[in-house]
Short mmCIF file of N, CA and C in Angstrom, two decimals:
data_model
loop_
_atom_site.label_atom_id
_atom_site.label_comp_id
_atom_site.label_asym_id
_atom_site.label_seq_id
_atom_site.Cartn_x
_atom_site.Cartn_y
_atom_site.Cartn_z
N MET A 228 96.84 96.42 71.36
CA MET A 228 97.15 97.46 70.39
C MET A 228 97.17 96.88 68.97
N LYS A 229 97.71 95.68 68.82
CA LYS A 229 97.77 95.09 67.48
C LYS A 229 96.38 94.85 66.89
N SER A 230 95.45 94.44 67.76
CA SER A 230 94.08 94.19 67.30
C SER A 230 93.43 95.47 66.79
N LYS A 231 93.69 96.59 67.48
CA LYS A 231 93.15 97.88 67.06
C LYS A 231 93.65 98.24 65.67
N ILE A 232 94.94 98.12 65.48
CA ILE A 232 95.55 98.49 64.20
C ILE A 232 95.13 97.52 63.10
N LEU A 233 95.02 96.25 63.44
CA LEU A 233 94.60 95.26 62.45
C LEU A 233 93.20 95.59 61.93
N TRP A 234 92.26 95.91 62.82
CA TRP A 234 90.92 96.25 62.39
C TRP A 234 90.89 97.52 61.55
N LEU A 235 91.67 98.52 61.95
CA LEU A 235 91.72 99.75 61.17
C LEU A 235 92.28 99.48 59.78
N ARG A 236 93.39 98.79 59.72
CA ARG A 236 94.02 98.51 58.42
C ARG A 236 93.11 97.67 57.54
N LEU A 237 92.47 96.68 58.13
CA LEU A 237 91.54 95.85 57.36
C LEU A 237 90.42 96.72 56.78
N SER A 238 89.89 97.62 57.60
CA SER A 238 88.83 98.51 57.12
C SER A 238 89.33 99.40 56.00
N TYR A 239 90.50 100.02 56.18
CA TYR A 239 91.04 100.89 55.13
C TYR A 239 91.17 100.13 53.81
N TRP A 240 91.77 98.95 53.85
CA TRP A 240 92.03 98.21 52.62
C TRP A 240 90.78 97.66 51.97
N VAL A 241 89.90 97.07 52.76
CA VAL A 241 88.67 96.49 52.18
C VAL A 241 87.82 97.59 51.54
N ILE A 242 87.67 98.71 52.23
CA ILE A 242 86.85 99.78 51.69
C ILE A 242 87.54 100.44 50.49
N ALA A 243 88.87 100.56 50.52
CA ALA A 243 89.58 101.11 49.36
C ALA A 243 89.38 100.23 48.14
N ILE A 244 89.48 98.93 48.32
CA ILE A 244 89.27 98.00 47.19
C ILE A 244 87.84 98.14 46.66
N ALA A 245 86.87 98.24 47.58
CA ALA A 245 85.48 98.45 47.15
C ALA A 245 85.34 99.76 46.38
N ASP A 246 86.01 100.81 46.85
CA ASP A 246 85.97 102.10 46.15
C ASP A 246 86.55 102.00 44.75
N PHE A 247 87.67 101.31 44.61
CA PHE A 247 88.27 101.14 43.28
C PHE A 247 87.33 100.36 42.38
N GLY A 248 86.67 99.33 42.93
CA GLY A 248 85.70 98.56 42.15
C GLY A 248 84.53 99.41 41.70
N ILE A 249 84.02 100.25 42.60
CA ILE A 249 82.92 101.15 42.25
C ILE A 249 83.39 102.16 41.21
N GLY A 250 84.60 102.71 41.42
CA GLY A 250 85.14 103.70 40.49
C GLY A 250 85.25 103.18 39.07
N ILE A 251 85.56 101.91 38.94
CA ILE A 251 85.67 101.30 37.61
C ILE A 251 84.29 100.93 37.08
N SER A 252 83.46 100.31 37.93
CA SER A 252 82.17 99.80 37.45
C SER A 252 81.21 100.91 37.04
N VAL A 253 81.28 102.08 37.67
CA VAL A 253 80.35 103.14 37.27
C VAL A 253 80.70 103.72 35.90
N LEU A 254 81.87 103.41 35.39
CA LEU A 254 82.22 103.87 34.05
C LEU A 254 81.66 102.96 32.96
N ILE A 255 81.06 101.86 33.35
CA ILE A 255 80.46 100.92 32.40
C ILE A 255 78.95 101.14 32.42
N PRO A 256 78.41 101.79 31.37
CA PRO A 256 77.00 102.19 31.38
C PRO A 256 76.03 101.05 31.70
N GLU A 257 76.27 99.87 31.16
CA GLU A 257 75.37 98.74 31.37
C GLU A 257 75.31 98.33 32.85
N ARG A 258 76.37 98.55 33.60
CA ARG A 258 76.41 98.18 35.02
C ARG A 258 75.52 99.09 35.87
N VAL A 259 75.25 100.29 35.37
CA VAL A 259 74.42 101.23 36.14
C VAL A 259 73.06 101.49 35.46
N GLY A 260 72.67 100.60 34.57
CA GLY A 260 71.36 100.69 33.95
C GLY A 260 71.21 101.72 32.86
N LEU A 261 72.32 102.12 32.24
CA LEU A 261 72.27 103.11 31.16
C LEU A 261 72.75 102.48 29.85
N THR A 262 72.52 103.19 28.76
CA THR A 262 72.97 102.70 27.46
C THR A 262 74.20 103.43 26.95
N GLU A 263 74.50 104.57 27.58
CA GLU A 263 75.68 105.34 27.16
C GLU A 263 76.27 106.08 28.35
N PHE A 264 77.51 106.51 28.18
CA PHE A 264 78.21 107.24 29.23
C PHE A 264 77.57 108.61 29.43
N VAL A 265 77.39 108.99 30.71
CA VAL A 265 76.92 110.33 31.05
C VAL A 265 77.89 110.94 32.05
N TYR A 266 77.98 112.23 32.05
CA TYR A 266 78.94 112.98 32.85
C TYR A 266 78.98 112.60 34.33
N PRO A 267 77.83 112.45 35.01
CA PRO A 267 77.88 112.10 36.44
C PRO A 267 78.60 110.78 36.71
N MET A 268 78.64 109.89 35.72
CA MET A 268 79.38 108.64 35.91
C MET A 268 80.86 108.94 36.10
N GLY A 269 81.38 109.85 35.33
CA GLY A 269 82.79 110.23 35.46
C GLY A 269 83.07 110.91 36.78
N LEU A 270 82.14 111.73 37.23
CA LEU A 270 82.30 112.40 38.53
C LEU A 270 82.34 111.37 39.66
N MET A 271 81.41 110.44 39.63
CA MET A 271 81.35 109.41 40.67
C MET A 271 82.62 108.57 40.65
N SER A 272 83.10 108.24 39.48
CA SER A 272 84.32 107.45 39.36
C SER A 272 85.51 108.19 39.98
N ALA A 273 85.64 109.46 39.68
CA ALA A 273 86.75 110.25 40.21
C ALA A 273 86.69 110.33 41.74
N VAL A 274 85.49 110.52 42.27
CA VAL A 274 85.34 110.61 43.72
C VAL A 274 85.65 109.25 44.38
N ALA A 275 85.13 108.17 43.83
CA ALA A 275 85.35 106.85 44.42
C ALA A 275 86.83 106.47 44.41
N ILE A 276 87.49 106.70 43.31
CA ILE A 276 88.92 106.36 43.22
C ILE A 276 89.73 107.26 44.15
N SER A 277 89.41 108.53 44.20
CA SER A 277 90.11 109.46 45.12
C SER A 277 89.90 109.05 46.58
N TRP A 278 88.70 108.64 46.92
CA TRP A 278 88.42 108.23 48.30
C TRP A 278 89.22 106.97 48.64
N GLY A 279 89.32 106.06 47.67
CA GLY A 279 90.12 104.86 47.89
C GLY A 279 91.58 105.19 48.14
N ILE A 280 92.10 106.13 47.40
CA ILE A 280 93.49 106.56 47.60
C ILE A 280 93.65 107.20 48.98
N MET A 281 92.67 108.00 49.40
CA MET A 281 92.73 108.61 50.73
C MET A 281 92.76 107.54 51.82
N LEU A 282 92.00 106.48 51.66
CA LEU A 282 92.00 105.40 52.65
C LEU A 282 93.35 104.69 52.69
N LEU A 283 93.98 104.52 51.55
CA LEU A 283 95.30 103.88 51.53
C LEU A 283 96.35 104.78 52.18
N ILE A 284 96.21 106.07 52.03
CA ILE A 284 97.12 107.01 52.71
C ILE A 284 96.87 106.94 54.22
N ALA A 285 95.61 106.83 54.62
CA ALA A 285 95.30 106.73 56.06
C ALA A 285 95.93 105.48 56.66
N ASP A 286 96.10 104.45 55.86
CA ASP A 286 96.70 103.20 56.35
C ASP A 286 98.16 103.39 56.79
N ARG A 287 98.82 104.41 56.32
CA ARG A 287 100.22 104.66 56.70
C ARG A 287 100.34 105.01 58.18
N LYS A 288 99.35 105.69 58.72
CA LYS A 288 99.31 106.04 60.15
C LYS A 288 97.91 105.71 60.65
N PRO A 289 97.62 104.43 60.83
CA PRO A 289 96.23 104.02 61.08
C PRO A 289 95.57 104.62 62.31
N MET A 290 96.27 104.72 63.42
CA MET A 290 95.63 105.27 64.63
C MET A 290 95.42 106.78 64.52
N GLU A 291 96.42 107.49 64.00
CA GLU A 291 96.32 108.94 63.90
C GLU A 291 95.26 109.38 62.90
N ARG A 292 94.99 108.54 61.91
CA ARG A 292 94.07 108.92 60.84
C ARG A 292 92.75 108.14 60.88
N ARG A 293 92.44 107.56 62.02
CA ARG A 293 91.21 106.78 62.13
C ARG A 293 89.96 107.63 61.91
N TRP A 294 90.08 108.93 62.09
CA TRP A 294 88.97 109.85 61.87
C TRP A 294 88.43 109.75 60.45
N VAL A 295 89.28 109.31 59.51
CA VAL A 295 88.87 109.18 58.11
C VAL A 295 87.69 108.21 57.98
N LEU A 296 87.59 107.28 58.91
CA LEU A 296 86.51 106.30 58.83
C LEU A 296 85.14 106.92 59.15
N ILE A 297 85.11 108.04 59.84
CA ILE A 297 83.82 108.66 60.16
C ILE A 297 83.12 109.18 58.90
N PRO A 298 83.77 110.03 58.08
CA PRO A 298 83.09 110.42 56.84
C PRO A 298 82.89 109.24 55.88
N THR A 299 83.78 108.25 55.96
CA THR A 299 83.62 107.06 55.12
C THR A 299 82.36 106.32 55.51
N LEU A 300 82.10 106.22 56.80
CA LEU A 300 80.88 105.57 57.29
C LEU A 300 79.64 106.30 56.76
N ILE A 301 79.68 107.62 56.79
CA ILE A 301 78.54 108.40 56.30
C ILE A 301 78.34 108.16 54.80
N VAL A 302 79.42 108.16 54.04
CA VAL A 302 79.31 107.95 52.59
C VAL A 302 78.74 106.56 52.29
N ILE A 303 79.25 105.54 52.96
CA ILE A 303 78.76 104.18 52.69
C ILE A 303 77.29 104.05 53.08
N ALA A 304 76.91 104.63 54.22
CA ALA A 304 75.51 104.58 54.64
C ALA A 304 74.61 105.28 53.62
N LEU A 305 75.05 106.44 53.14
CA LEU A 305 74.25 107.17 52.15
C LEU A 305 74.17 106.43 50.81
N LEU A 306 75.28 105.86 50.37
CA LEU A 306 75.26 105.09 49.12
C LEU A 306 74.35 103.87 49.24
N THR A 307 74.38 103.22 50.39
CA THR A 307 73.51 102.06 50.61
C THR A 307 72.05 102.50 50.60
N PHE A 308 71.76 103.62 51.27
CA PHE A 308 70.40 104.15 51.28
C PHE A 308 69.93 104.50 49.86
N VAL A 309 70.77 105.18 49.12
CA VAL A 309 70.41 105.58 47.75
C VAL A 309 70.14 104.35 46.89
N ASN A 310 70.94 103.32 47.07
CA ASN A 310 70.74 102.08 46.30
C ASN A 310 69.38 101.46 46.63
N VAL A 311 69.06 101.37 47.91
CA VAL A 311 67.77 100.79 48.31
C VAL A 311 66.62 101.68 47.84
N TYR A 312 66.76 102.99 47.97
CA TYR A 312 65.71 103.91 47.53
C TYR A 312 65.48 103.80 46.01
N ALA A 313 66.57 103.81 45.25
CA ALA A 313 66.44 103.72 43.79
C ALA A 313 65.78 102.40 43.39
N ALA A 314 66.10 101.33 44.08
CA ALA A 314 65.47 100.04 43.78
C ALA A 314 63.98 100.07 44.15
N SER A 315 63.65 100.73 45.27
CA SER A 315 62.24 100.81 45.68
C SER A 315 61.41 101.65 44.71
N GLN A 316 62.06 102.58 44.02
CA GLN A 316 61.38 103.41 43.02
C GLN A 316 61.43 102.80 41.63
N HIS A 317 61.97 101.59 41.53
CA HIS A 317 62.09 100.84 40.28
C HIS A 317 62.97 101.55 39.25
N LEU A 318 63.95 102.30 39.75
CA LEU A 318 64.90 102.96 38.86
C LEU A 318 66.03 102.00 38.49
N ILE A 319 66.32 101.08 39.38
CA ILE A 319 67.33 100.05 39.16
C ILE A 319 66.79 98.72 39.69
N ASP A 320 67.41 97.63 39.29
CA ASP A 320 67.05 96.34 39.84
C ASP A 320 67.64 96.20 41.23
N PHE A 321 66.86 95.65 42.15
CA PHE A 321 67.36 95.43 43.51
C PHE A 321 68.33 94.27 43.50
N ARG A 322 69.49 94.48 44.09
CA ARG A 322 70.49 93.43 44.21
C ARG A 322 70.88 93.32 45.68
N ILE A 323 70.60 92.19 46.25
CA ILE A 323 70.87 91.97 47.66
C ILE A 323 72.36 92.10 47.96
N GLY A 324 73.21 91.80 46.99
CA GLY A 324 74.66 91.88 47.19
C GLY A 324 75.12 93.27 47.57
N TYR A 325 74.54 94.29 46.96
CA TYR A 325 74.93 95.67 47.28
C TYR A 325 74.49 96.05 48.69
N LEU A 326 73.30 95.60 49.07
CA LEU A 326 72.82 95.86 50.42
C LEU A 326 73.71 95.15 51.45
N LEU A 327 74.05 93.90 51.18
CA LEU A 327 74.93 93.16 52.08
C LEU A 327 76.31 93.79 52.17
N LEU A 328 76.86 94.20 51.03
CA LEU A 328 78.18 94.83 51.03
C LEU A 328 78.17 96.09 51.87
N GLY A 329 77.18 96.94 51.66
CA GLY A 329 77.08 98.17 52.45
C GLY A 329 76.94 97.88 53.93
N THR A 330 76.12 96.91 54.27
CA THR A 330 75.90 96.56 55.67
C THR A 330 77.18 96.00 56.31
N ILE A 331 77.87 95.15 55.59
CA ILE A 331 79.12 94.58 56.10
C ILE A 331 80.18 95.66 56.29
N LEU A 332 80.30 96.56 55.32
CA LEU A 332 81.29 97.64 55.44
C LEU A 332 80.96 98.57 56.60
N ILE A 333 79.69 98.88 56.78
CA ILE A 333 79.27 99.72 57.90
C ILE A 333 79.63 99.04 59.22
N GLY A 334 79.34 97.75 59.30
CA GLY A 334 79.67 97.00 60.51
C GLY A 334 81.16 96.98 60.77
N MET A 335 81.95 96.79 59.72
CA MET A 335 83.41 96.76 59.86
C MET A 335 83.94 98.10 60.38
N ILE A 336 83.40 99.18 59.86
CA ILE A 336 83.85 100.51 60.31
C ILE A 336 83.48 100.73 61.77
N ILE A 337 82.26 100.37 62.14
CA ILE A 337 81.83 100.57 63.53
C ILE A 337 82.70 99.75 64.48
N ILE A 338 82.98 98.50 64.14
CA ILE A 338 83.86 97.68 64.98
C ILE A 338 85.25 98.31 65.06
N SER A 339 85.79 98.75 63.93
CA SER A 339 87.13 99.35 63.91
C SER A 339 87.20 100.59 64.78
N LEU A 340 86.19 101.46 64.65
CA LEU A 340 86.18 102.69 65.46
C LEU A 340 86.00 102.38 66.94
N PHE A 341 85.18 101.41 67.25
CA PHE A 341 84.96 101.03 68.64
C PHE A 341 86.24 100.47 69.26
N LYS A 342 86.93 99.60 68.54
CA LYS A 342 88.16 99.01 69.04
C LYS A 342 89.30 100.03 69.15
N ALA A 343 89.29 101.04 68.27
CA ALA A 343 90.40 102.00 68.22
C ALA A 343 90.22 103.18 69.17
N ARG A 344 89.12 103.25 69.87
CA ARG A 344 88.91 104.42 70.74
C ARG A 344 89.79 104.40 71.97
#
């Protein structure tokens, strides 16, 4: 039982920290390949920070709220796909770190959900 909860909590916290990092970094135009702030940056920041808070709330009752990891998995997979697609279209520079981060987080969620079933 402890291993199940440990994996869930680790997933909640690691992904929440990543969300907070994304929420802050998208507010810096140079980090996203722009020269000035645009409205969608603020929207993305609000969503990322809110999602991070939701994950920290899920950590209070990790087994009962493990379902939160399912939509989180979808979001991370889609964000990773969008990053790879945008790089393939030469809209942004390809950075292997983002692909690795997305892949590691996806793997962590799958392991957590598998162990917690």
